[in-house]
Amino acid sequence: MERYLLQPTKSVHIHVSHQRKKGVSTPLFMNNDEIPSVQRAIHLDIIRTDSMLNNQKANVDENLKKARRKAYSIFGSGYKGQAGLNVLSIIHLYKSYVLPVLLYGLELLLPPERIINCLEAFQIKFVKEILRLPDNTANAAVYLLSGLLPIEAQIHIQALTFLHTICSQDRNSIEWALLERQISFKSVDSSSWFIQVQHIMWKYELGTVADLADNTPKEGKMEDTCTQGGS
């Protein structure tokens, strides 16, 4: 495989079924040794399970736990009150240390709105405490005062950035071959990652994945295109 070296001792097999009734898993072998079949595994700190929905739920729950621990380890009880840091410093620390933990890997999983709402609730509650705002403050006011983007928008930005990275690969690479196959054969209602990103591009009027692949903007210009599309 291109640039990949599989480690037999670290490799496991997860049987993914798209049907409600799970079928029989076919044994897989590597170097004449059967690969262990498991229901859950972690790769690059991203949890993998036997279904995409379980992947999304498991990773969001884990990210929330890690983000809370990170927030309390950095701020403790000193981010509120007169003895705490100023608001701009706290927002900067949140964006630099807590937010990456909260969103880790979600540009690949693209969780649905009902799962994103859990992340949104965490961010809104945290920012309200920072700004010492009442609980009934509108979310729009919270984002206007803090300068932060909603969680969904930040996931979309990361997904589009990752797509741009794939489109910038050599056309003989595995990544490019996978992109070309997915956008050629998958329908618009497919659960393929590329098709989901296509829906994101349509939402912001950014064209199609195929157009982006054929005319990939240089580094630095993609952000300008996204800004114009979202305005």
PDB file of C-alpha atoms in Angstrom:
ATOM      1  CA  MET A   1       0.000   0.000   0.000  1.00  0.00           C
ATOM      2  CA  GLU A   2       1.125   3.536  -0.721  1.00  0.00           C
ATOM      3  CA  ARG A   3       3.030   5.018   2.249  1.00  0.00           C
ATOM      4  CA  TYR A   4       1.250   2.696   4.686  1.00  0.00           C
ATOM      5  CA  LEU A   5       2.783  -0.083   6.763  1.00  0.00           C
ATOM      6  CA  LEU A   6       0.327  -2.335   8.574  1.00  0.00           C
ATOM      7  CA  GLN A   7       1.296  -3.678  11.991  1.00  0.00           C
ATOM      8  CA  PRO A   8      -0.186  -7.162  12.555  1.00  0.00           C
ATOM      9  CA  THR A   9      -0.009  -6.879  16.346  1.00  0.00           C
ATOM     10  CA  LYS A  10      -1.943  -3.594  16.326  1.00  0.00           C
ATOM     11  CA  SER A  11      -4.487  -4.452  13.630  1.00  0.00           C
ATOM     12  CA  VAL A  12      -8.071  -5.410  14.464  1.00  0.00           C
ATOM     13  CA  HIS A  13     -11.184  -6.076  12.430  1.00  0.00           C
ATOM     14  CA  ILE A  14     -14.534  -4.328  12.979  1.00  0.00           C
ATOM     15  CA  HIS A  15     -17.477  -5.753  11.067  1.00  0.00           C
ATOM     16  CA  VAL A  16     -19.617  -2.842   9.872  1.00  0.00           C
ATOM     17  CA  SER A  17     -23.147  -3.707   8.812  1.00  0.00           C
ATOM     18  CA  HIS A  18     -25.558  -1.261   7.178  1.00  0.00           C
ATOM     19  CA  GLN A  19     -28.497  -3.486   8.045  1.00  0.00           C
ATOM     20  CA  ARG A  20     -30.351  -3.623  11.344  1.00  0.00           C
ATOM     21  CA  LYS A  21     -29.857  -7.367  11.481  1.00  0.00           C
ATOM     22  CA  LYS A  22     -26.163  -7.991  11.778  1.00  0.00           C
ATOM     23  CA  GLY A  23     -24.752 -10.605   9.473  1.00  0.00           C
ATOM     24  CA  VAL A  24     -21.979 -13.104  10.017  1.00  0.00           C
ATOM     25  CA  SER A  25     -18.516 -11.591  10.087  1.00  0.00           C
ATOM     26  CA  THR A  26     -16.033 -13.117   7.657  1.00  0.00           C
ATOM     27  CA  PRO A  27     -12.620 -13.815   9.222  1.00  0.00           C
ATOM     28  CA  LEU A  28      -9.734 -11.776   7.871  1.00  0.00           C
ATOM     29  CA  PHE A  29      -6.121 -12.879   7.839  1.00  0.00           C
ATOM     30  CA  MET A  30      -2.778 -11.096   7.733  1.00  0.00           C
ATOM     31  CA  ASN A  31       0.404 -13.101   7.242  1.00  0.00           C
ATOM     32  CA  ASN A  32      -1.629 -16.280   7.786  1.00  0.00           C
ATOM     33  CA  ASP A  33      -2.791 -15.027  11.207  1.00  0.00           C
ATOM     34  CA  GLU A  34      -6.428 -14.180  11.832  1.00  0.00           C
ATOM     35  CA  ILE A  35      -7.062 -10.526  12.654  1.00  0.00           C
ATOM     36  CA  PRO A  36      -9.011 -10.182  15.931  1.00  0.00           C
ATOM     37  CA  SER A  37     -12.628  -9.096  15.472  1.00  0.00           C
ATOM     38  CA  VAL A  38     -13.742  -6.385  17.922  1.00  0.00           C
ATOM     39  CA  GLN A  39     -16.732  -4.083  18.418  1.00  0.00           C
ATOM     40  CA  ARG A  40     -14.713  -0.988  19.271  1.00  0.00           C
ATOM     41  CA  ALA A  41     -11.203   0.251  18.564  1.00  0.00           C
ATOM     42  CA  ILE A  42      -9.225   3.492  18.657  1.00  0.00           C
ATOM     43  CA  HIS A  43      -7.124   4.715  15.748  1.00  0.00           C
ATOM     44  CA  LEU A  44      -5.351   8.080  15.826  1.00  0.00           C
ATOM     45  CA  ASP A  45      -7.373   8.822  18.976  1.00  0.00           C
ATOM     46  CA  ILE A  46     -10.645   8.450  17.031  1.00  0.00           C
ATOM     47  CA  ILE A  47     -13.065   5.795  18.259  1.00  0.00           C
ATOM     48  CA  ARG A  48     -14.268   3.325  15.637  1.00  0.00           C
ATOM     49  CA  THR A  49     -17.322   1.103  16.186  1.00  0.00           C
ATOM     50  CA  ASP A  50     -19.615  -1.074  14.083  1.00  0.00           C
ATOM     51  CA  SER A  51     -21.771   1.813  12.803  1.00  0.00           C
ATOM     52  CA  MET A  52     -21.325   5.457  11.850  1.00  0.00           C
ATOM     53  CA  LEU A  53     -23.942   6.659  14.336  1.00  0.00           C
ATOM     54  CA  ASN A  54     -22.159   4.876  17.172  1.00  0.00           C
ATOM     55  CA  ASN A  55     -18.885   6.379  15.953  1.00  0.00           C
ATOM     56  CA  GLN A  56     -20.356   9.859  16.126  1.00  0.00           C
ATOM     57  CA  LYS A  57     -21.926   9.400  19.559  1.00  0.00           C
ATOM     58  CA  ALA A  58     -18.854   7.776  21.085  1.00  0.00           C
ATOM     59  CA  ASN A  59     -16.436  10.404  19.797  1.00  0.00           C
ATOM     60  CA  VAL A  60     -18.619  13.361  20.756  1.00  0.00           C
ATOM     61  CA  ASP A  61     -19.086  11.973  24.276  1.00  0.00           C
ATOM     62  CA  GLU A  62     -15.346  11.409  24.606  1.00  0.00           C
ATOM     63  CA  ASN A  63     -14.526  14.861  23.232  1.00  0.00           C
ATOM     64  CA  LEU A  64     -16.893  16.468  25.732  1.00  0.00           C
ATOM     65  CA  LYS A  65     -15.200  14.668  28.621  1.00  0.00           C
ATOM     66  CA  LYS A  66     -11.741  15.670  27.440  1.00  0.00           C
ATOM     67  CA  ALA A  67     -12.790  19.273  26.759  1.00  0.00           C
ATOM     68  CA  ARG A  68     -14.244  19.632  30.271  1.00  0.00           C
ATOM     69  CA  ARG A  69     -11.063  18.265  31.813  1.00  0.00           C
ATOM     70  CA  LYS A  70      -8.956  20.572  29.665  1.00  0.00           C
ATOM     71  CA  ALA A  71     -11.069  23.607  30.563  1.00  0.00           C
ATOM     72  CA  TYR A  72     -10.913  22.926  34.296  1.00  0.00           C
ATOM     73  CA  SER A  73      -7.185  22.162  34.170  1.00  0.00           C
ATOM     74  CA  ILE A  74      -6.437  25.476  32.447  1.00  0.00           C
ATOM     75  CA  PHE A  75      -8.922  27.794  34.092  1.00  0.00           C
ATOM     76  CA  GLY A  76      -9.870  26.091  37.330  1.00  0.00           C
ATOM     77  CA  SER A  77     -12.087  28.471  39.255  1.00  0.00           C
ATOM     78  CA  GLY A  78     -10.122  31.552  38.212  1.00  0.00           C
ATOM     79  CA  TYR A  79     -11.870  32.349  34.956  1.00  0.00           C
ATOM     80  CA  LYS A  80     -14.836  33.953  36.699  1.00  0.00           C
ATOM     81  CA  GLY A  81     -14.991  36.929  38.969  1.00  0.00           C
ATOM     82  CA  GLN A  82     -12.767  39.961  39.417  1.00  0.00           C
ATOM     83  CA  ALA A  83      -9.722  37.862  40.328  1.00  0.00           C
ATOM     84  CA  GLY A  84      -9.862  35.926  37.050  1.00  0.00           C
ATOM     85  CA  LEU A  85      -8.316  36.582  33.653  1.00  0.00           C
ATOM     86  CA  ASN A  86      -9.743  39.181  31.315  1.00  0.00           C
ATOM     87  CA  VAL A  87     -12.339  38.009  28.814  1.00  0.00           C
ATOM     88  CA  LEU A  88     -10.169  38.310  25.697  1.00  0.00           C
ATOM     89  CA  SER A  89      -7.444  36.162  27.242  1.00  0.00           C
ATOM     90  CA  ILE A  90      -9.926  33.479  28.270  1.00  0.00           C
ATOM     91  CA  ILE A  91     -11.522  33.384  24.816  1.00  0.00           C
ATOM     92  CA  HIS A  92      -8.067  33.051  23.265  1.00  0.00           C
ATOM     93  CA  LEU A  93      -7.148  30.208  25.625  1.00  0.00           C
ATOM     94  CA  TYR A  94     -10.463  28.505  24.904  1.00  0.00           C
ATOM     95  CA  LYS A  95      -9.911  28.694  21.136  1.00  0.00           C
ATOM     96  CA  SER A  96      -6.306  27.522  21.439  1.00  0.00           C
ATOM     97  CA  TYR A  97      -6.600  24.668  23.939  1.00  0.00           C
ATOM     98  CA  VAL A  98     -10.206  23.633  24.600  1.00  0.00           C
ATOM     99  CA  LEU A  99     -11.873  23.997  21.210  1.00  0.00           C
ATOM    100  CA  PRO A 100      -9.409  21.742  19.311  1.00  0.00           C
ATOM    101  CA  VAL A 101     -10.089  19.002  21.867  1.00  0.00           C
ATOM    102  CA  LEU A 102     -13.839  19.513  21.581  1.00  0.00           C
ATOM    103  CA  LEU A 103     -13.819  19.251  17.778  1.00  0.00           C
ATOM    104  CA  TYR A 104     -11.106  16.637  17.317  1.00  0.00           C
ATOM    105  CA  GLY A 105     -11.877  14.261  14.457  1.00  0.00           C
ATOM    106  CA  LEU A 106     -15.390  15.578  13.852  1.00  0.00           C
ATOM    107  CA  GLU A 107     -14.559  16.863  10.365  1.00  0.00           C
ATOM    108  CA  LEU A 108     -14.266  13.179   9.422  1.00  0.00           C
ATOM    109  CA  LEU A 109     -17.389  11.990  11.232  1.00  0.00           C
ATOM    110  CA  LEU A 110     -19.682  14.958  10.465  1.00  0.00           C
ATOM    111  CA  PRO A 111     -22.202  14.252  13.248  1.00  0.00           C
ATOM    112  CA  PRO A 112     -25.876  15.153  12.719  1.00  0.00           C
ATOM    113  CA  GLU A 113     -27.500  18.211  14.241  1.00  0.00           C
ATOM    114  CA  ARG A 114     -28.914  16.430  17.292  1.00  0.00           C
ATOM    115  CA  ILE A 115     -25.414  15.326  18.303  1.00  0.00           C
ATOM    116  CA  ILE A 116     -23.843  18.681  17.460  1.00  0.00           C
ATOM    117  CA  ASN A 117     -26.339  20.290  19.839  1.00  0.00           C
ATOM    118  CA  CYS A 118     -24.529  18.609  22.750  1.00  0.00           C
ATOM    119  CA  LEU A 119     -21.291  20.317  21.732  1.00  0.00           C
ATOM    120  CA  GLU A 120     -23.138  23.571  21.163  1.00  0.00           C
ATOM    121  CA  ALA A 121     -24.634  23.442  24.653  1.00  0.00           C
ATOM    122  CA  PHE A 122     -21.170  22.964  26.161  1.00  0.00           C
ATOM    123  CA  GLN A 123     -19.723  25.938  24.279  1.00  0.00           C
ATOM    124  CA  ILE A 124     -22.674  28.228  24.992  1.00  0.00           C
ATOM    125  CA  LYS A 125     -22.650  27.431  28.710  1.00  0.00           C
ATOM    126  CA  PHE A 126     -18.902  27.940  28.937  1.00  0.00           C
ATOM    127  CA  VAL A 127     -18.957  31.283  27.109  1.00  0.00           C
ATOM    128  CA  LYS A 128     -21.900  32.553  29.161  1.00  0.00           C
ATOM    129  CA  GLU A 129     -19.928  31.853  32.324  1.00  0.00           C
ATOM    130  CA  ILE A 130     -16.902  33.641  30.898  1.00  0.00           C
ATOM    131  CA  LEU A 131     -18.936  36.705  29.932  1.00  0.00           C
ATOM    132  CA  ARG A 132     -21.063  36.447  33.106  1.00  0.00           C
ATOM    133  CA  LEU A 133     -24.260  36.491  31.070  1.00  0.00           C
ATOM    134  CA  PRO A 134     -27.691  35.334  32.282  1.00  0.00           C
ATOM    135  CA  ASP A 135     -28.751  31.815  31.315  1.00  0.00           C
ATOM    136  CA  ASN A 136     -31.595  33.166  29.159  1.00  0.00           C
ATOM    137  CA  THR A 137     -29.256  35.213  26.940  1.00  0.00           C
ATOM    138  CA  ALA A 138     -29.848  34.491  23.247  1.00  0.00           C
ATOM    139  CA  ASN A 139     -27.185  32.402  21.536  1.00  0.00           C
ATOM    140  CA  ALA A 140     -26.801  35.014  18.808  1.00  0.00           C
ATOM    141  CA  ALA A 141     -25.842  37.602  21.423  1.00  0.00           C
ATOM    142  CA  VAL A 142     -23.327  35.207  22.972  1.00  0.00           C
ATOM    143  CA  TYR A 143     -21.578  34.660  19.651  1.00  0.00           C
ATOM    144  CA  LEU A 144     -21.706  38.343  18.771  1.00  0.00           C
ATOM    145  CA  LEU A 145     -20.021  39.318  22.034  1.00  0.00           C
ATOM    146  CA  SER A 146     -17.437  36.521  22.037  1.00  0.00           C
ATOM    147  CA  GLY A 147     -16.557  36.493  18.341  1.00  0.00           C
ATOM    148  CA  LEU A 148     -16.829  32.697  18.240  1.00  0.00           C
ATOM    149  CA  LEU A 149     -18.539  30.678  15.535  1.00  0.00           C
ATOM    150  CA  PRO A 150     -21.236  28.061  16.201  1.00  0.00           C
ATOM    151  CA  ILE A 151     -19.946  24.506  16.499  1.00  0.00           C
ATOM    152  CA  GLU A 152     -21.588  23.421  13.244  1.00  0.00           C
ATOM    153  CA  ALA A 153     -19.861  26.206  11.315  1.00  0.00           C
ATOM    154  CA  GLN A 154     -16.481  25.298  12.780  1.00  0.00           C
ATOM    155  CA  ILE A 155     -16.922  21.637  11.839  1.00  0.00           C
ATOM    156  CA  HIS A 156     -17.861  22.687   8.312  1.00  0.00           C
ATOM    157  CA  ILE A 157     -14.729  24.822   8.033  1.00  0.00           C
ATOM    158  CA  GLN A 158     -12.551  21.920   9.141  1.00  0.00           C
ATOM    159  CA  ALA A 159     -14.275  19.538   6.715  1.00  0.00           C
ATOM    160  CA  LEU A 160     -13.806  21.928   3.789  1.00  0.00           C
ATOM    161  CA  THR A 161     -10.179  22.461   4.758  1.00  0.00           C
ATOM    162  CA  PHE A 162      -9.610  18.708   4.813  1.00  0.00           C
ATOM    163  CA  LEU A 163     -11.301  18.375   1.421  1.00  0.00           C
ATOM    164  CA  HIS A 164      -8.956  21.024   0.051  1.00  0.00           C
ATOM    165  CA  THR A 165      -6.008  19.016   1.383  1.00  0.00           C
ATOM    166  CA  ILE A 166      -7.256  15.919  -0.442  1.00  0.00           C
ATOM    167  CA  CYS A 167      -7.828  17.838  -3.670  1.00  0.00           C
ATOM    168  CA  SER A 168      -4.267  19.162  -3.452  1.00  0.00           C
ATOM    169  CA  GLN A 169      -2.798  15.644  -3.457  1.00  0.00           C
ATOM    170  CA  ASP A 170      -1.089  14.129  -6.466  1.00  0.00           C
ATOM    171  CA  ARG A 171      -3.591  12.635  -8.899  1.00  0.00           C
ATOM    172  CA  ASN A 172      -1.879   9.263  -8.637  1.00  0.00           C
ATOM    173  CA  SER A 173      -2.366   9.103  -4.873  1.00  0.00           C
ATOM    174  CA  ILE A 174      -4.824   6.848  -3.063  1.00  0.00           C
ATOM    175  CA  GLU A 175      -6.625   9.890  -1.653  1.00  0.00           C
ATOM    176  CA  TRP A 176      -7.287  11.299  -5.114  1.00  0.00           C
ATOM    177  CA  ALA A 177      -8.412   7.914  -6.454  1.00  0.00           C
ATOM    178  CA  LEU A 178     -10.858   7.574  -3.565  1.00  0.00           C
ATOM    179  CA  LEU A 179     -12.222  11.078  -4.149  1.00  0.00           C
ATOM    180  CA  GLU A 180     -12.686  10.441  -7.857  1.00  0.00           C
ATOM    181  CA  ARG A 181     -14.472   7.146  -7.282  1.00  0.00           C
ATOM    182  CA  GLN A 182     -16.809   8.481  -4.601  1.00  0.00           C
ATOM    183  CA  ILE A 183     -17.996  11.541  -6.509  1.00  0.00           C
ATOM    184  CA  SER A 184     -18.422   9.457  -9.672  1.00  0.00           C
ATOM    185  CA  PHE A 185     -20.469   6.566  -8.296  1.00  0.00           C
ATOM    186  CA  LYS A 186     -22.198   7.759  -5.118  1.00  0.00           C
ATOM    187  CA  SER A 187     -25.682   9.271  -5.219  1.00  0.00           C
ATOM    188  CA  VAL A 188     -26.641  12.526  -3.513  1.00  0.00           C
ATOM    189  CA  ASP A 189     -28.348  10.663  -0.655  1.00  0.00           C
ATOM    190  CA  SER A 190     -25.289   8.526   0.088  1.00  0.00           C
ATOM    191  CA  SER A 191     -23.630   8.547   3.501  1.00  0.00           C
ATOM    192  CA  SER A 192     -20.210   8.871   1.855  1.00  0.00           C
ATOM    193  CA  TRP A 193     -18.023  11.547   3.443  1.00  0.00           C
ATOM    194  CA  PHE A 194     -17.452  13.233   0.091  1.00  0.00           C
ATOM    195  CA  ILE A 195     -21.188  13.435  -0.568  1.00  0.00           C
ATOM    196  CA  GLN A 196     -21.815  14.897   2.879  1.00  0.00           C
ATOM    197  CA  VAL A 197     -19.179  17.538   2.213  1.00  0.00           C
ATOM    198  CA  GLN A 198     -20.864  18.171  -1.128  1.00  0.00           C
ATOM    199  CA  HIS A 199     -24.045  19.081   0.755  1.00  0.00           C
ATOM    200  CA  ILE A 200     -21.998  21.460   2.911  1.00  0.00           C
ATOM    201  CA  MET A 201     -20.619  23.125  -0.224  1.00  0.00           C
ATOM    202  CA  TRP A 202     -24.128  23.506  -1.631  1.00  0.00           C
ATOM    203  CA  LYS A 203     -25.245  25.059   1.648  1.00  0.00           C
ATOM    204  CA  TYR A 204     -22.635  27.815   1.318  1.00  0.00           C
ATOM    205  CA  GLU A 205     -22.943  28.056  -2.479  1.00  0.00           C
ATOM    206  CA  LEU A 206     -19.365  26.898  -3.046  1.00  0.00           C
ATOM    207  CA  GLY A 207     -20.034  24.758  -6.116  1.00  0.00           C
ATOM    208  CA  THR A 208     -19.293  21.046  -6.331  1.00  0.00           C
ATOM    209  CA  VAL A 209     -16.545  18.751  -5.108  1.00  0.00           C
ATOM    210  CA  ALA A 210     -15.754  17.867  -8.717  1.00  0.00           C
ATOM    211  CA  ASP A 211     -15.218  21.532  -9.602  1.00  0.00           C
ATOM    212  CA  LEU A 212     -12.981  22.004  -6.574  1.00  0.00           C
ATOM    213  CA  ALA A 213     -10.966  18.922  -7.506  1.00  0.00           C
ATOM    214  CA  ASP A 214     -10.444  20.150 -11.070  1.00  0.00           C
ATOM    215  CA  ASN A 215      -9.703  23.745 -10.059  1.00  0.00           C
ATOM    216  CA  THR A 216      -8.183  23.546  -6.603  1.00  0.00           C
ATOM    217  CA  PRO A 217      -7.368  27.033  -5.275  1.00  0.00           C
ATOM    218  CA  LYS A 218      -3.926  27.639  -3.893  1.00  0.00           C
ATOM    219  CA  GLU A 219      -3.302  27.600  -0.169  1.00  0.00           C
ATOM    220  CA  GLY A 220      -4.713  30.742   1.418  1.00  0.00           C
ATOM    221  CA  LYS A 221      -7.368  31.358  -1.225  1.00  0.00           C
ATOM    222  CA  MET A 222      -9.744  28.640  -0.036  1.00  0.00           C
ATOM    223  CA  GLU A 223     -10.609  30.645   3.080  1.00  0.00           C
ATOM    224  CA  ASP A 224     -11.440  33.700   0.961  1.00  0.00           C
ATOM    225  CA  THR A 225     -13.739  31.574  -1.200  1.00  0.00           C
ATOM    226  CA  CYS A 226     -15.522  30.176   1.865  1.00  0.00           C
ATOM    227  CA  THR A 227     -15.952  33.671   3.294  1.00  0.00           C
ATOM    228  CA  GLN A 228     -17.503  34.940   0.077  1.00  0.00           C
ATOM    229  CA  GLY A 229     -19.789  31.924  -0.143  1.00  0.00           C
ATOM    230  CA  GLY A 230     -20.970  32.264   3.434  1.00  0.00           C
ATOM    231  CA  SER A 231     -21.569  36.005   3.289  1.00  0.00           C
TER     232      SER A 231
END
